Every structure is written in structure tokens, then in C-alpha cells.
Coordinates of C-alpha atoms and ligand atoms in Angstrom, one line a residue:
M16 CA -73.5 -57.7 120.1
A17 CA -75.3 -54.7 121.7
Q18 CA -72.9 -52.1 123.1
S19 CA -74.0 -49.3 125.4
G20 CA -72.9 -45.8 126.1
V21 CA -70.8 -45.1 123.0
K22 CA -70.2 -41.4 122.3
E23 CA -69.6 -41.8 118.6
A24 CA -70.9 -44.7 116.4
P25 CA -68.5 -46.5 114.1
T26 CA -69.3 -45.4 110.5
P27 CA -71.3 -46.2 108.4
C28 CA -74.1 -46.5 110.9
Y29 CA -77.8 -45.9 111.0
I30 CA -78.7 -44.2 114.2
I31 CA -82.3 -44.2 115.3
E32 CA -83.3 -41.3 117.4
E33 CA -85.5 -42.6 120.2
E34 CA -87.1 -39.2 121.0
A35 CA -88.0 -38.5 117.4
L36 CA -89.5 -42.0 117.0
L37 CA -91.5 -41.5 120.2
S38 CA -92.8 -38.1 119.0
N39 CA -94.0 -39.7 115.7
L40 CA -95.7 -42.5 117.7
K41 CA -97.5 -39.9 119.8
I42 CA -98.9 -38.1 116.7
L43 CA -100.1 -41.5 115.3
D44 CA -101.7 -42.4 118.6
S45 CA -103.5 -39.1 118.7
V46 CA -104.9 -39.8 115.3
Q47 CA -106.0 -43.2 116.4
K48 CA -107.8 -41.8 119.4
Q49 CA -109.3 -38.8 117.6
A50 CA -110.5 -40.7 114.5
G51 CA -111.3 -44.0 116.1
C52 CA -109.2 -46.0 113.7
K53 CA -106.3 -48.5 114.1
I54 CA -102.8 -47.8 112.8
I55 CA -100.5 -50.7 112.0
M56 CA -96.9 -50.4 110.9
A57 CA -95.9 -51.5 107.4
L58 CA -92.8 -53.5 107.9
K59 CA -91.7 -52.9 104.3
G60 CA -90.8 -49.4 105.3
F61 CA -89.3 -49.9 108.7
A62 CA -88.5 -53.2 110.5
M63 CA -85.9 -52.5 113.1
F64 CA -87.2 -55.0 115.7
A65 CA -85.0 -53.6 118.5
V66 CA -87.5 -50.8 118.8
F67 CA -90.7 -52.8 118.3
P68 CA -91.3 -52.9 122.1
L69 CA -91.6 -49.1 122.1
I70 CA -93.8 -49.0 118.9
R71 CA -96.0 -51.7 120.3
Q72 CA -97.0 -49.3 123.2
Y73 CA -98.8 -47.2 120.6
L74 CA -99.6 -49.3 117.5
C75 CA -101.6 -52.6 117.6
G76 CA -99.8 -54.6 114.9
V77 CA -98.0 -54.8 111.6
A78 CA -98.7 -54.9 107.9
A79 CA -96.6 -57.6 106.2
S80 CA -96.0 -58.1 102.5
S81 CA -94.5 -61.6 102.6
L82 CA -94.2 -64.7 104.7
D83 CA -90.9 -63.5 106.3
E84 CA -92.3 -60.1 107.2
A85 CA -95.3 -61.9 108.7
K86 CA -93.0 -64.1 110.7
L87 CA -91.0 -61.2 112.0
G88 CA -94.2 -59.3 113.0
Y89 CA -95.5 -62.4 114.7
E90 CA -92.3 -63.2 116.6
E91 CA -91.1 -59.7 117.5
F92 CA -94.1 -57.4 117.4
G93 CA -97.1 -59.5 118.4
G94 CA -100.6 -58.0 118.1
E95 CA -102.3 -58.1 114.7
V96 CA -100.5 -59.4 111.7
H97 CA -102.1 -58.3 108.4
V98 CA -100.6 -59.8 105.2
C99 CA -101.2 -58.3 101.8
A100 CA -99.2 -59.4 98.7
P101 CA -99.7 -59.4 94.9
A102 CA -99.9 -63.2 95.1
Y103 CA -99.1 -66.0 97.5
A104 CA -97.0 -69.1 96.7
E105 CA -98.5 -72.5 97.4
T106 CA -95.3 -73.4 99.2
E107 CA -95.5 -70.6 101.6
F108 CA -99.2 -70.3 102.3
E109 CA -99.4 -72.9 105.1
E110 CA -96.8 -70.9 107.1
I111 CA -98.5 -67.6 106.4
L112 CA -101.7 -69.2 107.9
G113 CA -99.7 -69.8 111.1
H114 CA -98.7 -66.2 111.5
A115 CA -101.4 -64.0 110.0
D116 CA -104.7 -63.0 111.4
H117 CA -105.7 -60.9 108.4
I118 CA -104.9 -62.0 104.9
V119 CA -105.6 -59.7 101.9
F120 CA -105.9 -61.3 98.4
N121 CA -105.0 -59.3 95.4
S122 CA -107.5 -61.1 93.1
F123 CA -110.5 -63.3 93.2
S124 CA -108.5 -66.1 91.6
Q125 CA -106.1 -66.0 94.6
W126 CA -109.1 -66.0 97.0
R127 CA -110.6 -69.0 95.3
R128 CA -107.3 -70.8 95.3
F129 CA -106.7 -70.4 99.0
K130 CA -110.2 -70.0 100.5
A131 CA -110.6 -73.6 101.7
R132 CA -107.2 -73.6 103.3
V133 CA -108.1 -70.4 105.3
T134 CA -111.5 -71.6 106.3
G135 CA -110.1 -75.0 107.3
S136 CA -107.3 -73.4 109.4
N137 CA -107.6 -73.8 113.2
R138 CA -106.6 -70.1 113.6
K139 CA -109.2 -67.4 113.2
I140 CA -108.2 -65.5 110.1
S141 CA -110.1 -62.5 108.6
C142 CA -109.9 -62.3 104.8
G143 CA -110.0 -59.3 102.5
I144 CA -109.7 -58.3 98.9
R145 CA -107.3 -55.6 97.7
I146 CA -109.3 -53.3 95.4
N147 CA -107.9 -50.9 92.9
P148 CA -109.9 -47.7 92.9
E149 CA -108.3 -46.6 89.6
H150 CA -107.7 -43.2 91.0
S151 CA -104.1 -41.9 90.8
E152 CA -102.6 -39.4 93.3
V153 CA -98.9 -40.3 92.9
K154 CA -97.1 -38.5 90.0
M155 CA -94.2 -40.9 89.6
P156 CA -95.5 -44.0 87.6
I157 CA -93.1 -46.4 89.5
Y158 CA -94.9 -45.5 92.7
D159 CA -98.4 -45.3 91.4
P160 CA -100.4 -48.5 92.2
C161 CA -103.4 -47.1 90.2
G162 CA -101.6 -46.5 86.9
P163 CA -102.6 -48.1 83.6
F164 CA -102.5 -51.9 83.6
S165 CA -101.6 -52.0 87.3
R166 CA -101.3 -55.5 88.8
L167 CA -102.1 -54.2 92.3
G168 CA -105.7 -54.7 93.4
T169 CA -108.9 -55.8 91.7
T170 CA -110.7 -53.1 89.6
R171 CA -114.4 -52.6 89.8
E172 CA -114.8 -54.3 86.4
N173 CA -113.2 -57.5 87.8
F174 CA -114.8 -57.4 91.2
E175 CA -116.8 -60.6 91.7
E176 CA -119.6 -59.7 94.2
N177 CA -120.9 -63.3 94.0
E178 CA -117.5 -64.5 95.5
L179 CA -117.7 -62.4 98.7
D180 CA -118.8 -65.2 101.0
G181 CA -116.0 -65.4 103.6
I182 CA -114.6 -61.9 102.8
T183 CA -114.9 -59.5 105.6
G184 CA -112.7 -56.6 104.5
L185 CA -111.4 -54.5 101.7
H186 CA -107.9 -53.0 101.3
F187 CA -106.7 -50.2 99.0
H188 CA -103.4 -48.5 98.7
N189 CA -102.7 -45.7 96.3
L190 CA -100.7 -43.0 98.2
C191 CA -97.0 -42.3 98.6
E192 CA -95.7 -39.5 100.9
L193 CA -99.1 -37.7 100.5
N194 CA -101.3 -35.4 102.5
S195 CA -104.9 -36.0 103.6
D196 CA -106.4 -34.1 100.7
S197 CA -105.2 -37.0 98.5
L198 CA -106.9 -39.5 100.8
A199 CA -110.1 -37.4 100.5
R200 CA -110.2 -37.7 96.7
T201 CA -109.3 -41.4 96.9
L202 CA -112.0 -42.1 99.4
K203 CA -114.5 -40.6 97.1
A204 CA -113.4 -42.8 94.2
V205 CA -113.4 -45.9 96.5
E206 CA -116.9 -45.1 97.8
D207 CA -118.3 -44.4 94.3
K208 CA -117.0 -47.6 92.9
F209 CA -117.2 -50.1 95.8
G210 CA -119.6 -48.4 98.4
S211 CA -122.4 -50.8 97.4
V212 CA -120.6 -53.7 99.0
F213 CA -119.6 -52.0 102.3
H214 CA -122.6 -53.3 104.2
R215 CA -121.3 -56.9 103.7
L216 CA -117.9 -56.1 105.4
K217 CA -116.4 -55.6 108.9
W218 CA -113.3 -53.6 108.1
I219 CA -111.5 -51.5 105.5
N220 CA -107.8 -50.8 105.2
F221 CA -106.9 -47.4 103.7
G222 CA -103.3 -48.6 103.0
G223 CA -100.1 -46.6 103.5
G224 CA -98.5 -43.5 102.0
H225 CA -100.1 -41.2 104.6
H226 CA -97.3 -38.8 105.6
I227 CA -99.0 -38.2 108.9
T228 CA -95.9 -37.2 110.9
R229 CA -94.7 -34.6 108.4
K230 CA -94.9 -31.1 109.8
D231 CA -97.5 -29.8 107.2
Y232 CA -99.7 -32.9 107.3
D233 CA -103.3 -32.1 107.9
T234 CA -104.2 -34.5 110.7
D235 CA -107.5 -32.7 111.4
L236 CA -108.7 -33.5 107.8
L237 CA -107.5 -37.1 108.1
C238 CA -109.5 -37.5 111.4
S239 CA -112.6 -35.9 110.0
L240 CA -112.5 -38.0 106.9
I241 CA -112.2 -41.2 109.0
K242 CA -114.9 -40.1 111.4
D243 CA -117.3 -39.1 108.6
F244 CA -116.6 -42.4 106.9
K245 CA -117.3 -44.4 110.0
N246 CA -120.6 -42.4 110.5
R247 CA -121.7 -43.6 107.1
Y248 CA -120.4 -47.2 107.4
P249 CA -119.9 -49.0 110.6
L250 CA -116.6 -50.5 109.6
D251 CA -113.3 -50.8 111.5
V252 CA -110.8 -48.6 109.7
Y253 CA -107.1 -49.4 109.5
L254 CA -104.2 -47.3 108.2
E255 CA -100.9 -49.0 107.4
P256 CA -98.2 -46.4 107.0
G257 CA -94.5 -47.4 107.0
E258 CA -92.6 -44.2 106.4
A259 CA -94.7 -42.0 108.8
I260 CA -93.6 -44.2 111.7
A261 CA -89.9 -43.5 111.2
L262 CA -90.0 -40.2 109.3
N263 CA -87.1 -38.0 110.4
A264 CA -86.4 -40.5 113.2
G265 CA -82.9 -41.5 112.2
V266 CA -79.7 -40.6 110.4
L267 CA -77.0 -42.4 108.5
E268 CA -73.5 -41.3 109.7
A269 CA -70.7 -41.8 107.3
S270 CA -67.0 -40.8 107.0
V271 CA -64.9 -39.4 104.2
L272 CA -62.4 -41.9 103.0
D273 CA -60.6 -39.9 100.3
I274 CA -60.8 -36.6 98.4
I275 CA -59.9 -36.6 94.7
H276 CA -60.2 -34.1 91.9
N277 CA -61.6 -34.5 88.4
K278 CA -62.5 -31.0 87.3
M279 CA -64.3 -30.7 90.6
D280 CA -63.6 -31.9 94.2
I281 CA -65.0 -35.4 94.8
A282 CA -65.3 -37.0 98.3
I283 CA -65.5 -40.8 98.5
L284 CA -67.4 -42.0 101.5
D285 CA -67.5 -45.2 103.5
T286 CA -71.2 -45.5 102.4
S287 CA -73.0 -45.9 99.1
A288 CA -76.1 -44.6 97.5
A289 CA -76.6 -47.9 95.7
A290 CA -76.1 -50.1 98.7
H291 CA -77.0 -48.1 101.8
M292 CA -79.6 -45.6 100.6
P293 CA -81.0 -47.1 97.4
D294 CA -84.0 -44.7 97.2
V295 CA -81.5 -41.9 96.5
L296 CA -81.1 -43.6 93.1
E297 CA -84.4 -45.3 92.7
M298 CA -86.8 -42.5 93.9
P299 CA -84.6 -40.5 93.0
Y300 CA -84.0 -37.8 95.6
R301 CA -81.3 -35.7 97.2
P302 CA -80.9 -36.5 100.9
S303 CA -80.1 -33.6 103.3
I304 CA -76.8 -33.5 105.1
R305 CA -76.5 -31.7 108.4
G306 CA -74.7 -28.4 108.0
A307 CA -74.3 -28.7 104.2
G308 CA -75.9 -26.7 101.5
L309 CA -76.6 -26.7 97.7
P310 CA -73.5 -26.6 95.4
G311 CA -72.0 -23.1 95.7
E312 CA -74.1 -22.1 98.7
Y313 CA -71.0 -22.5 101.0
R314 CA -67.4 -22.0 99.9
H315 CA -66.4 -25.7 99.4
T316 CA -68.4 -27.8 97.0
Y317 CA -67.9 -31.6 96.6
R318 CA -69.5 -34.4 94.7
L319 CA -70.2 -37.1 97.2
G320 CA -69.7 -40.6 95.9
G321 CA -70.0 -44.1 97.3
M322 CA -67.7 -47.1 97.6
T323 CA -69.2 -49.3 94.8
C324 CA -68.0 -49.6 91.2
L325 CA -71.2 -48.2 89.9
A326 CA -70.4 -44.9 88.1
G327 CA -73.7 -43.6 89.2
D328 CA -73.1 -44.3 92.9
I329 CA -73.3 -40.6 93.5
I330 CA -75.3 -39.1 96.4
G331 CA -75.2 -35.6 95.1
D332 CA -73.3 -32.3 95.0
Y333 CA -73.1 -30.4 98.3
S334 CA -71.3 -27.4 99.7
F335 CA -69.7 -27.0 103.2
P336 CA -68.5 -24.0 105.1
V337 CA -65.1 -25.7 105.8
P338 CA -63.1 -28.1 103.5
L339 CA -63.8 -31.8 103.9
N340 CA -60.8 -33.9 105.0
T341 CA -60.3 -37.6 105.2
G342 CA -62.0 -38.8 108.3
A343 CA -64.6 -36.0 108.3
R344 CA -68.0 -37.3 109.4
L345 CA -71.2 -36.6 107.5
V346 CA -74.7 -37.0 108.9
F347 CA -77.4 -37.9 106.3
E348 CA -80.8 -36.9 107.6
D349 CA -84.0 -39.0 107.5
M350 CA -82.4 -42.3 106.9
A351 CA -84.5 -44.6 109.1
H352 CA -87.2 -45.7 106.6
Y353 CA -86.7 -47.7 103.4
T354 CA -82.9 -48.0 104.1
M355 CA -82.3 -51.0 106.4
V356 CA -85.1 -52.9 104.8
K357 CA -83.8 -52.3 101.3
N358 CA -80.0 -52.2 101.6
N359 CA -77.7 -54.7 100.0
T360 CA -74.1 -55.9 100.0
F361 CA -73.3 -55.1 96.3
N362 CA -69.5 -55.2 95.8
G363 CA -69.2 -56.9 99.2
I364 CA -69.6 -53.5 100.9
R365 CA -70.5 -54.1 104.5
L366 CA -74.0 -53.1 105.7
P367 CA -74.0 -50.1 108.1
S368 CA -74.2 -50.8 111.8
I369 CA -77.5 -50.1 113.5
A370 CA -77.7 -48.0 116.7
I371 CA -80.1 -46.1 118.8
R372 CA -79.6 -42.7 120.3
E373 CA -81.4 -43.0 123.5
S374 CA -83.4 -40.2 125.1
S375 CA -80.4 -39.7 127.5
G376 CA -78.2 -38.9 124.4
N377 CA -76.3 -42.2 124.8
I378 CA -75.7 -44.2 121.6
R379 CA -76.3 -47.9 121.9
I380 CA -74.9 -50.0 119.1
I381 CA -77.5 -52.8 118.4
R382 CA -75.8 -54.6 115.5
R383 CA -72.6 -54.7 113.5
F384 CA -72.4 -56.6 110.3
G385 CA -69.5 -58.6 108.9
Y386 CA -68.2 -61.0 106.3
K387 CA -70.7 -63.7 107.4
D388 CA -73.7 -61.5 106.5
Y389 CA -72.3 -61.1 103.0
K390 CA -71.4 -64.8 102.6
N391 CA -74.8 -66.0 104.0
R392 CA -76.6 -64.4 101.1
L393 CA -74.6 -66.4 98.6
S394 CA -73.8 -70.0 98.1
Ligands
PLP14 C1 -99.8 -52.1 100.3 C2 -98.9 -51.1 101.0 N1 -99.2 -50.8 102.3 C3 -98.4 -49.9 102.9 C4 -97.3 -49.3 102.4 C5 -96.5 -48.4 103.2 O1 -96.4 -47.1 102.6 P1 -95.6 -45.9 103.2 O2 -94.3 -46.4 103.8 O3 -95.4 -45.0 102.1 O4 -96.5 -45.4 104.3 C6 -97.0 -49.6 101.0 C7 -95.9 -49.0 100.4 O5 -95.5 -49.3 99.2 C8 -97.8 -50.6 100.3 O6 -97.6 -51.0 99.1

């Protein structure tokens, strides 16, 4: 149930900052206008549909990686629905056809398997092939789609030019939280390897991982890369970032439940790295906490731990100018993307509520979760 005008959200709670989201959208829109490209939102990174009406004012559609994301985009966002997945299941393809207007195939074998179904559909669907430019920019192997033996995209060696009849686009994705210099090098690899087929296409998708709304991101370089590309090839250019849409546009507020001591002070919170901010363990990284510093930077240092049984459910060690007490509230910064879409109910821990801090400063609670949400995932 939505609830308006709350001064403080119940914890744990993701709170999306409407103003910050809007400012990201304006940056993305200026790129679209300057570069003459289209930006769609990757739902895998951010899928809070309560704010889709706002996002829709600036972006023309969504990038989905599954049937259910495609359905959500179709139902709640509208506009263009692009689907791209490592493989499609026979059992789901018919429904995908009912929701997508762009479908990207990861291999020519998938394209052959589904080609007749797409061309026989009564909806107009534009098909593409995901290519793998075999050019790595990402240092962490788990996030590098172009690493050795990657399953993501068709390499030049396996690219079947004689099967392009019916294909109108190419898609590549090899970035993660990177600046436009990485795209410049990637584009060169893409052009060198696949440029000879561009004249047969209508569009190309430069994937996600463009950290466009980060302060030091070089949007001028991005725009000039796209404009130069479009001067050479008359193709529609799409970008499909997820993180850039919601970067620094929301927090996770949590409370301290207990303070214990085991050779150091340890605070147990009503949240969890494992369940509510899984990238802290998976990426891994140390989230910022408002007003807190590195261990020892302020007088009172604590290890912050989550509610699950996992020994490693540790968010990190932080120091504070004043001692933490039971009931103290902590604000984890930059928690809008890759959190709600990835969280889980491990140990039966409840999912954080979801709220919006409106431009007026009011907090509107959009959703609270309960026992039913946990039970419904089980049988
Ligand atoms: C194919 C594809 N497109 C878009 C994205 C979104 O990337 P990001 O949220 O880093 O912008 C990803 C992320 O993994 C992806 O795999």
C-alpha cells in the first residue's frame, strides 16, 4: 500500500531520490539529443516500475534480458522493448514475441531455431545478432563478457554472413562502469571485425556499462564517437545502460539492532549484505555510509554485519564521530541499482521496503514486503 508524507521511512528501506533520478535522466537526454542516439533502460539494473512514468518522459524504451523483464517493460514502461538473452527457451518464445519489438540472438543457431517464428509473427519485430568483439575493457573476469571462452555473443570466426537475411541489427556489450575512452577502443575493435556487414543493417546497439551520469564521465567524447560513427554508417544507434539511470539516485536506510564485542565493536543491522546489497559481496565493494569514514578515521570504529547466518555477511568496517547505539539509523549511499532487482529472502529476512523521496522532501512509501512474499517464492 502506498503511504504519503512520511517523515522517516521504516527500516530497512530503499529510498529513491526523485531529484537525483531526474538529474540523471536530463544528462542522458542531453546525450540523446547531442549524439542523435536512443537510450533505453536495462531493466536488469533498475526496474522500480513506480518511477517508470518519469523515466518514460526521457527514454524511449527498455532492454530486457528475459521474458519477465520484457513483460514488465511492455506492461509498465511501454515504448520499445528490446530483448537480448544468451538463449531463449522454446516454452517462452511465443510470449516473448508478444512483448518484444527487437529480439537479439546470441548465436546463429538460436537465430535459425526461431527465425520462422519471428517472421511468421503478426507483430513487427526487428532481429539482431549479439556479437563478441573479443576486446576486453573490464578487469574483473566475472564482469568481462569478452574474456576467454565467453558464451556471450558471436565471435567473428563464428559469424555466418550467409545467414544475415532477416537480421537488421547488431548488439555488443563489453563495458561495466566504464568511461567513453573504453567505448572508443571497443568501437574500433567492432568496426575492424564487423564493419564489412554494417551496410546490411539498420541499427546497432552499443550495450550497457556506460557510466554516463558519473561526475567524471566524458559525455563530449561519447557524443563525438556516436556522431562520427553515424557519419560513417547510417545506422540507428542504441545505448542500453542500467546503472547510469539510477546512479547515486537512492539510498538504503537501515537501523542498528545490537552492538556486540569480539575483539572489536560489531554492530548488527536490520539489513544484510547477502540479502539486500548482494553486490557488496559479489562485486565486491565497500558501500559509502553517510557521515562515516574509514576504520580509525573517526573515534568509534565498528564492523557492520547483517542479519543472516552467513559468517561473511559483513558490509565492512567503518568509523563514526559518535558511538553507535541500538536504534541508530545508517544511510548507505548509491543503493538504487542492482539491489532491488537482485535481492533475496535468504534466512527468511524480509525485503527492504521501497520508497520515494519526492522533490518536496516528502517520503512516499510505495511498497512493504511481508511473510507472503517469502512464502510465494517457495512451495
Ligand atoms: C547485455 C547487457 N546490456 C546492458 C547491461 C547494463 O549494464 P549497466 O547496468 O552496467 O549499464 C548489461 C549488464 O550486465 C548487459 O549484460
